[in-house]
mmCIF file of C-alpha atoms in Angstrom:
data_model
loop_
_atom_site.group_PDB
_atom_site.id
_atom_site.type_symbol
_atom_site.label_atom_id
_atom_site.label_comp_id
_atom_site.label_asym_id
_atom_site.label_seq_id
_atom_site.Cartn_x
_atom_site.Cartn_y
_atom_site.Cartn_z
ATOM 1 C CA UNK A 5 133.131 40.273 9.977
ATOM 2 C CA UNK A 6 133.658 44.179 10.709
ATOM 3 C CA UNK A 7 131.040 45.873 12.490
ATOM 4 C CA UNK A 8 129.303 48.924 10.485
ATOM 5 C CA UNK A 9 130.111 51.927 12.653
ATOM 6 C CA UNK A 10 129.932 55.183 10.655
ATOM 7 C CA UNK A 11 126.948 57.143 12.265
ATOM 8 C CA UNK A 12 126.869 59.554 9.007
ATOM 9 C CA UNK A 13 125.717 56.843 6.633
ATOM 10 C CA UNK A 14 122.639 54.807 7.138
ATOM 11 C CA UNK A 15 123.387 51.015 7.830
ATOM 12 C CA UNK A 16 121.874 49.571 4.989
ATOM 13 C CA UNK A 17 124.409 51.850 2.758
ATOM 14 C CA UNK A 18 127.253 50.929 4.719
ATOM 15 C CA UNK A 19 126.329 47.245 4.195
ATOM 16 C CA UNK A 20 125.839 47.689 0.572
ATOM 17 C CA UNK A 21 129.351 49.186 0.336
ATOM 18 C CA UNK A 22 130.847 45.963 2.292
ATOM 19 C CA UNK A 23 129.188 43.704 0.286
ATOM 20 C CA UNK A 24 130.148 45.289 -3.139
ATOM 21 C CA UNK A 25 133.605 45.393 -1.955
ATOM 22 C CA UNK A 26 133.522 41.765 -1.383
ATOM 23 C CA UNK A 27 132.175 41.059 -4.592
ATOM 24 C CA UNK A 28 134.762 43.238 -6.352
ATOM 25 C CA UNK A 29 137.661 41.480 -4.564
ATOM 26 C CA UNK A 30 136.667 37.981 -5.678
ATOM 27 C CA UNK A 31 135.602 36.663 -2.257
ATOM 28 C CA UNK A 32 131.924 36.275 -3.495
ATOM 29 C CA UNK A 33 132.354 35.174 -7.174
ATOM 30 C CA UNK A 34 129.956 35.215 -10.185
ATOM 31 C CA UNK A 35 127.235 32.604 -9.421
ATOM 32 C CA UNK A 36 127.917 32.087 -5.958
ATOM 33 C CA UNK A 37 125.306 32.121 -3.396
ATOM 34 C CA UNK A 38 125.818 34.957 -0.607
ATOM 35 C CA UNK A 39 124.865 34.271 2.891
ATOM 36 C CA UNK A 40 121.154 34.204 4.059
ATOM 37 C CA UNK A 41 119.728 37.469 5.483
ATOM 38 C CA UNK A 42 119.889 35.858 9.365
ATOM 39 C CA UNK A 43 123.679 35.126 8.582
ATOM 40 C CA UNK A 44 124.581 38.591 7.299
ATOM 41 C CA UNK A 45 122.616 40.077 10.245
ATOM 42 C CA UNK A 46 124.480 38.188 12.628
ATOM 43 C CA UNK A 47 127.808 38.865 11.161
ATOM 44 C CA UNK A 48 127.534 42.594 11.011
ATOM 45 C CA UNK A 49 125.293 43.098 13.967
ATOM 46 C CA UNK A 50 122.541 44.664 12.306
ATOM 47 C CA UNK A 51 118.960 43.938 11.894
ATOM 48 C CA UNK A 52 117.407 41.699 9.072
ATOM 49 C CA UNK A 53 115.366 44.946 7.787
ATOM 50 C CA UNK A 54 118.741 46.479 7.232
ATOM 51 C CA UNK A 55 120.018 43.530 5.510
ATOM 52 C CA UNK A 56 116.997 43.262 3.428
ATOM 53 C CA UNK A 57 117.150 46.712 2.044
ATOM 54 C CA UNK A 58 120.916 46.417 1.261
ATOM 55 C CA UNK A 59 120.015 43.309 -0.557
ATOM 56 C CA UNK A 60 117.125 44.898 -2.637
ATOM 57 C CA UNK A 61 119.283 47.717 -3.691
ATOM 58 C CA UNK A 62 122.194 45.757 -4.646
ATOM 59 C CA UNK A 63 119.605 43.539 -6.820
ATOM 60 C CA UNK A 64 118.385 46.759 -8.231
ATOM 61 C CA UNK A 65 121.783 47.624 -9.251
ATOM 62 C CA UNK A 66 122.533 44.517 -10.937
ATOM 63 C CA UNK A 67 124.991 43.038 -8.360
ATOM 64 C CA UNK A 68 122.740 40.239 -7.011
ATOM 65 C CA UNK A 69 119.562 38.275 -8.058
ATOM 66 C CA UNK A 70 117.377 36.719 -5.767
ATOM 67 C CA UNK A 71 115.583 33.447 -6.976
ATOM 68 C CA UNK A 72 112.641 32.252 -4.861
ATOM 69 C CA UNK A 73 113.379 29.429 -2.764
ATOM 70 C CA UNK A 74 116.774 29.314 -3.543
ATOM 71 C CA UNK A 75 118.547 32.263 -2.320
ATOM 72 C CA UNK A 76 120.499 35.378 -3.507
ATOM 73 C CA UNK A 77 123.529 35.031 -6.038
ATOM 74 C CA UNK A 78 126.237 37.015 -7.107
ATOM 75 C CA UNK A 79 125.480 38.513 -11.117
ATOM 76 C CA UNK A 80 128.227 37.755 -13.711
ATOM 77 C CA UNK A 81 130.543 40.641 -14.329
ATOM 78 C CA UNK A 82 130.124 42.582 -11.033
ATOM 79 C CA UNK A 83 133.693 43.255 -10.442
ATOM 80 C CA UNK A 84 133.714 45.311 -13.581
ATOM 81 C CA UNK A 85 130.233 46.877 -12.738
ATOM 82 C CA UNK A 86 131.862 50.419 -12.953
ATOM 83 C CA UNK A 87 132.636 52.149 -16.193
ATOM 84 C CA UNK A 88 136.311 53.050 -16.388
ATOM 85 C CA UNK A 89 136.298 56.429 -18.387
ATOM 86 C CA UNK A 90 139.618 57.734 -19.885
ATOM 87 C CA UNK A 91 139.437 61.341 -20.078
ATOM 88 C CA UNK A 92 140.249 61.225 -23.857
ATOM 89 C CA UNK A 93 137.475 59.331 -24.861
ATOM 90 C CA UNK A 94 133.664 60.076 -25.412
ATOM 91 C CA UNK A 95 131.183 58.382 -22.891
ATOM 92 C CA UNK A 96 129.996 56.389 -26.079
ATOM 93 C CA UNK A 97 133.734 55.089 -26.943
ATOM 94 C CA UNK A 98 134.131 54.662 -23.297
ATOM 95 C CA UNK A 99 131.089 52.169 -23.131
ATOM 96 C CA UNK A 100 132.584 50.300 -26.017
ATOM 97 C CA UNK A 101 136.068 50.005 -24.564
ATOM 98 C CA UNK A 102 134.113 48.486 -21.481
ATOM 99 C CA UNK A 103 132.144 46.072 -23.540
ATOM 100 C CA UNK A 104 128.832 47.656 -22.815
ATOM 101 C CA UNK A 105 126.290 49.434 -25.271
ATOM 102 C CA UNK A 106 125.784 53.145 -24.776
ATOM 103 C CA UNK A 107 122.431 54.784 -25.500
ATOM 104 C CA UNK A 108 121.072 58.379 -25.368
ATOM 105 C CA UNK A 109 117.568 59.385 -24.708
ATOM 106 C CA UNK A 110 116.701 63.126 -25.503
ATOM 107 C CA UNK A 111 114.887 64.511 -22.462
ATOM 108 C CA UNK A 112 114.739 68.251 -23.966
ATOM 109 C CA UNK A 113 115.896 70.540 -26.643
ATOM 110 C CA UNK A 114 115.379 74.250 -26.226
ATOM 111 C CA UNK A 115 116.757 77.558 -27.099
ATOM 112 C CA UNK A 116 117.855 79.351 -24.414
ATOM 113 C CA UNK A 117 119.587 83.037 -23.813
ATOM 114 C CA UNK A 118 123.197 82.794 -23.504
ATOM 115 C CA UNK A 119 123.984 83.832 -19.846
ATOM 116 C CA UNK A 120 127.236 84.576 -17.742
ATOM 117 C CA UNK A 121 130.166 82.369 -18.284
ATOM 118 C CA UNK A 122 128.641 80.481 -21.272
ATOM 119 C CA UNK A 123 128.233 83.586 -23.153
ATOM 120 C CA UNK A 124 131.636 84.800 -22.474
ATOM 121 C CA UNK A 125 132.941 81.318 -23.609
ATOM 122 C CA UNK A 126 131.184 81.581 -27.076
ATOM 123 C CA UNK A 127 132.013 85.128 -27.233
ATOM 124 C CA UNK A 128 128.323 86.126 -27.850
ATOM 125 C CA UNK A 129 126.491 89.159 -27.677
ATOM 126 C CA UNK A 130 123.730 90.152 -25.110
ATOM 127 C CA UNK A 131 120.561 88.355 -26.581
ATOM 128 C CA UNK A 132 122.106 85.593 -28.657
ATOM 129 C CA UNK A 133 120.762 82.096 -27.964
ATOM 130 C CA UNK A 134 122.239 78.874 -27.362
ATOM 131 C CA UNK A 135 120.608 75.599 -27.814
ATOM 132 C CA UNK A 136 120.208 73.313 -24.572
ATOM 133 C CA UNK A 137 120.172 69.732 -24.963
ATOM 134 C CA UNK A 138 119.339 67.400 -22.074
ATOM 135 C CA UNK A 139 119.722 63.583 -22.466
ATOM 136 C CA UNK A 140 119.922 60.700 -20.508
ATOM 137 C CA UNK A 141 122.757 58.375 -21.008
ATOM 138 C CA UNK A 142 122.574 54.440 -20.419
ATOM 139 C CA UNK A 143 125.070 51.743 -20.571
ATOM 140 C CA UNK A 144 123.582 48.335 -21.195
ATOM 141 C CA UNK A 145 120.074 50.043 -20.403
ATOM 142 C CA UNK A 146 121.514 51.397 -16.678
ATOM 143 C CA UNK A 147 121.298 55.030 -16.306
ATOM 144 C CA UNK A 148 124.617 56.426 -15.796
ATOM 145 C CA UNK A 149 124.676 60.164 -16.598
ATOM 146 C CA UNK A 150 122.235 63.217 -17.129
ATOM 147 C CA UNK A 151 123.885 65.354 -20.017
ATOM 148 C CA UNK A 152 123.056 68.904 -20.266
ATOM 149 C CA UNK A 153 124.700 70.216 -23.208
ATOM 150 C CA UNK A 154 124.724 74.025 -24.711
ATOM 151 C CA UNK A 155 125.952 75.019 -28.064
ATOM 152 C CA UNK A 156 125.277 77.963 -30.461
ATOM 153 C CA UNK A 157 121.907 78.114 -32.516
ATOM 154 C CA UNK A 158 123.606 79.872 -35.141
ATOM 155 C CA UNK A 159 125.881 76.622 -36.315
ATOM 156 C CA UNK A 160 123.121 74.021 -35.600
ATOM 157 C CA UNK A 161 119.922 75.727 -36.992
ATOM 158 C CA UNK A 162 118.336 72.785 -38.369
ATOM 159 C CA UNK A 163 119.011 70.356 -35.508
ATOM 160 C CA UNK A 164 115.852 68.442 -34.154
ATOM 161 C CA UNK A 165 115.491 66.051 -31.084
ATOM 162 C CA UNK A 166 115.474 62.989 -33.565
ATOM 163 C CA UNK A 167 118.841 64.013 -34.540
ATOM 164 C CA UNK A 168 120.470 63.446 -31.273
ATOM 165 C CA UNK A 169 118.490 60.507 -30.049
ATOM 166 C CA UNK A 170 120.662 57.258 -29.535
ATOM 167 C CA UNK A 171 123.788 58.815 -31.101
ATOM 168 C CA UNK A 172 127.156 60.207 -29.926
ATOM 169 C CA UNK A 173 126.675 64.165 -29.312
ATOM 170 C CA UNK A 174 130.415 64.767 -30.248
ATOM 171 C CA UNK A 175 130.168 62.817 -33.638
ATOM 172 C CA UNK A 176 126.976 64.696 -34.479
ATOM 173 C CA UNK A 177 128.415 68.054 -33.565
ATOM 174 C CA UNK A 178 131.550 67.477 -35.536
ATOM 175 C CA UNK A 179 129.464 66.243 -38.622
ATOM 176 C CA UNK A 180 127.006 69.423 -38.189
ATOM 177 C CA UNK A 181 130.080 71.820 -37.688
ATOM 178 C CA UNK A 182 132.620 70.255 -40.069
ATOM 179 C CA UNK A 183 135.077 70.661 -36.959
ATOM 180 C CA UNK A 184 136.860 68.353 -35.063
ATOM 181 C CA UNK A 185 136.594 68.420 -31.071
ATOM 182 C CA UNK A 186 139.838 68.617 -29.029
ATOM 183 C CA UNK A 187 140.820 65.585 -27.262
ATOM 184 C CA UNK A 188 141.035 67.089 -23.945
ATOM 185 C CA UNK A 189 138.593 69.692 -22.835
ATOM 186 C CA UNK A 190 138.774 72.086 -19.885
ATOM 187 C CA UNK A 191 136.925 70.309 -17.198
ATOM 188 C CA UNK A 192 136.157 70.660 -13.372
ATOM 189 C CA UNK A 193 134.737 67.688 -11.139
ATOM 190 C CA UNK A 194 132.939 68.079 -7.729
ATOM 191 C CA UNK A 195 130.879 65.499 -5.815
ATOM 192 C CA UNK A 196 126.972 66.424 -5.073
ATOM 193 C CA UNK A 197 124.192 64.946 -3.708
ATOM 194 C CA UNK A 198 121.174 63.845 -5.891
ATOM 195 C CA UNK A 199 118.224 65.670 -5.921
ATOM 196 C CA UNK A 200 114.904 64.127 -6.386
ATOM 197 C CA UNK A 201 114.241 64.596 -10.034
ATOM 198 C CA UNK A 202 118.043 63.487 -10.880
ATOM 199 C CA UNK A 203 117.553 60.649 -8.615
ATOM 200 C CA UNK A 204 114.364 59.478 -10.394
ATOM 201 C CA UNK A 205 115.999 59.755 -13.813
ATOM 202 C CA UNK A 206 119.140 58.089 -12.746
ATOM 203 C CA UNK A 207 117.593 55.362 -10.705
ATOM 204 C CA UNK A 208 119.626 56.043 -7.628
ATOM 205 C CA UNK A 209 118.255 57.292 -3.938
ATOM 206 C CA UNK A 210 117.789 60.978 -3.206
ATOM 207 C CA UNK A 211 120.951 62.124 -1.684
ATOM 208 C CA UNK A 212 123.371 59.535 -3.441
ATOM 209 C CA UNK A 213 126.579 60.765 -4.595
ATOM 210 C CA UNK A 214 126.689 62.108 -8.204
ATOM 211 C CA UNK A 215 129.850 63.474 -10.065
ATOM 212 C CA UNK A 216 128.841 67.145 -11.554
ATOM 213 C CA UNK A 217 131.185 67.550 -14.409
ATOM 214 C CA UNK A 218 131.813 70.690 -16.179
ATOM 215 C CA UNK A 219 133.263 70.596 -19.766
ATOM 216 C CA UNK A 220 134.253 73.236 -22.130
ATOM 217 C CA UNK A 221 134.800 71.848 -25.659
ATOM 218 C CA UNK A 222 136.521 73.204 -28.286
ATOM 219 C CA UNK A 223 138.037 72.556 -31.756
ATOM 220 C CA UNK A 224 141.474 71.479 -32.266
ATOM 221 C CA UNK A 225 142.141 75.037 -33.094
ATOM 222 C CA UNK A 226 140.961 76.377 -29.874
ATOM 223 C CA UNK A 227 137.488 77.821 -31.002
ATOM 224 C CA UNK A 228 134.473 77.088 -28.829
ATOM 225 C CA UNK A 229 132.090 74.411 -29.728
ATOM 226 C CA UNK A 230 129.864 73.412 -26.444
ATOM 227 C CA UNK A 231 129.647 73.455 -22.909
ATOM 228 C CA UNK A 232 128.483 70.622 -20.877
ATOM 229 C CA UNK A 233 127.210 70.204 -17.151
ATOM 230 C CA UNK A 234 126.733 66.548 -16.433
ATOM 231 C CA UNK A 235 125.662 64.528 -13.635
ATOM 232 C CA UNK A 236 127.211 61.257 -13.219
ATOM 233 C CA UNK A 237 126.218 58.292 -10.656
ATOM 234 C CA UNK A 238 129.302 57.608 -8.764
ATOM 235 C CA UNK A 239 129.026 54.088 -8.114
ATOM 236 C CA UNK A 240 128.533 53.309 -11.786
ATOM 237 C CA UNK A 241 131.507 55.529 -13.317
ATOM 238 C CA UNK A 242 135.357 55.587 -12.480
ATOM 239 C CA UNK A 243 137.359 58.514 -13.893
ATOM 240 C CA UNK A 244 140.851 57.469 -15.302
ATOM 241 C CA UNK A 245 142.904 60.656 -15.219
ATOM 242 C CA UNK A 246 146.490 60.894 -16.620
ATOM 243 C CA UNK A 247 148.903 63.610 -15.585
ATOM 244 C CA UNK A 248 151.800 65.293 -17.378
ATOM 245 C CA UNK A 249 150.049 64.981 -21.094
ATOM 246 C CA UNK A 250 151.366 67.361 -23.527
ATOM 247 C CA UNK A 251 149.103 69.949 -25.132
ATOM 248 C CA UNK A 252 150.216 68.593 -28.762
ATOM 249 C CA UNK A 253 148.533 65.500 -27.960
ATOM 250 C CA UNK A 254 144.891 67.332 -27.753
ATOM 251 C CA UNK A 255 142.897 65.696 -30.542
ATOM 252 C CA UNK A 256 140.080 63.276 -30.671
ATOM 253 C CA UNK A 257 137.047 63.183 -28.450
ATOM 254 C CA UNK A 258 136.529 64.650 -25.142
ATOM 255 C CA UNK A 259 135.243 63.292 -21.701
ATOM 256 C CA UNK A 260 131.574 62.843 -22.134
ATOM 257 C CA UNK A 261 128.797 62.787 -24.826
#
């Protein structure tokens, strides 16, 4: 077994990633009992406290299950634990393709003054407002991302939090506006560290890596519809990016919501 030597990363997190890799490659198969705390401690030259923390986190994430008096076992389907996200699909469709159930829980819906780049994108005047919708998206009940979506109030005056609970926002915007959203939005992706509030909502540790994704959604004629600022749990989500697509293919649903 390799030793855990990266001084920049806590030992329990290094051990977590090592065990995840072993599970993903099939060396530990679904239903198999993993080595004991003592055996892992010896194999990786770390304390049993470190091993115990790593196992607890992996149980929390759904990779492992502990049975009193029997040991710790690999759960089913851990090799596909990450949701693979095709850039052309919505979150709802992505979950469907990964055989998990998407859900959406509204955390807030408010009117805010349009500012900066958002105001420029929508072509709004000073003082015009946007709706700011915040939702927690889950897959089979596991938190995956926090959505922050902005869209013009004047096109969605009657919208309520109940309207966007448990539904695809893409479908709701299309229904409300009567316009079809372009398949591939302009987007940027960077990796950040989870703040305490984000970590609490997403059920991760403060400082864990998140994808921060900004998307600018238009209809198929190029007119602006919505802006998204989303925080995605990196270890639960994988992007599938394709280069060389033709602009003429840009129809359908975008990469979130």
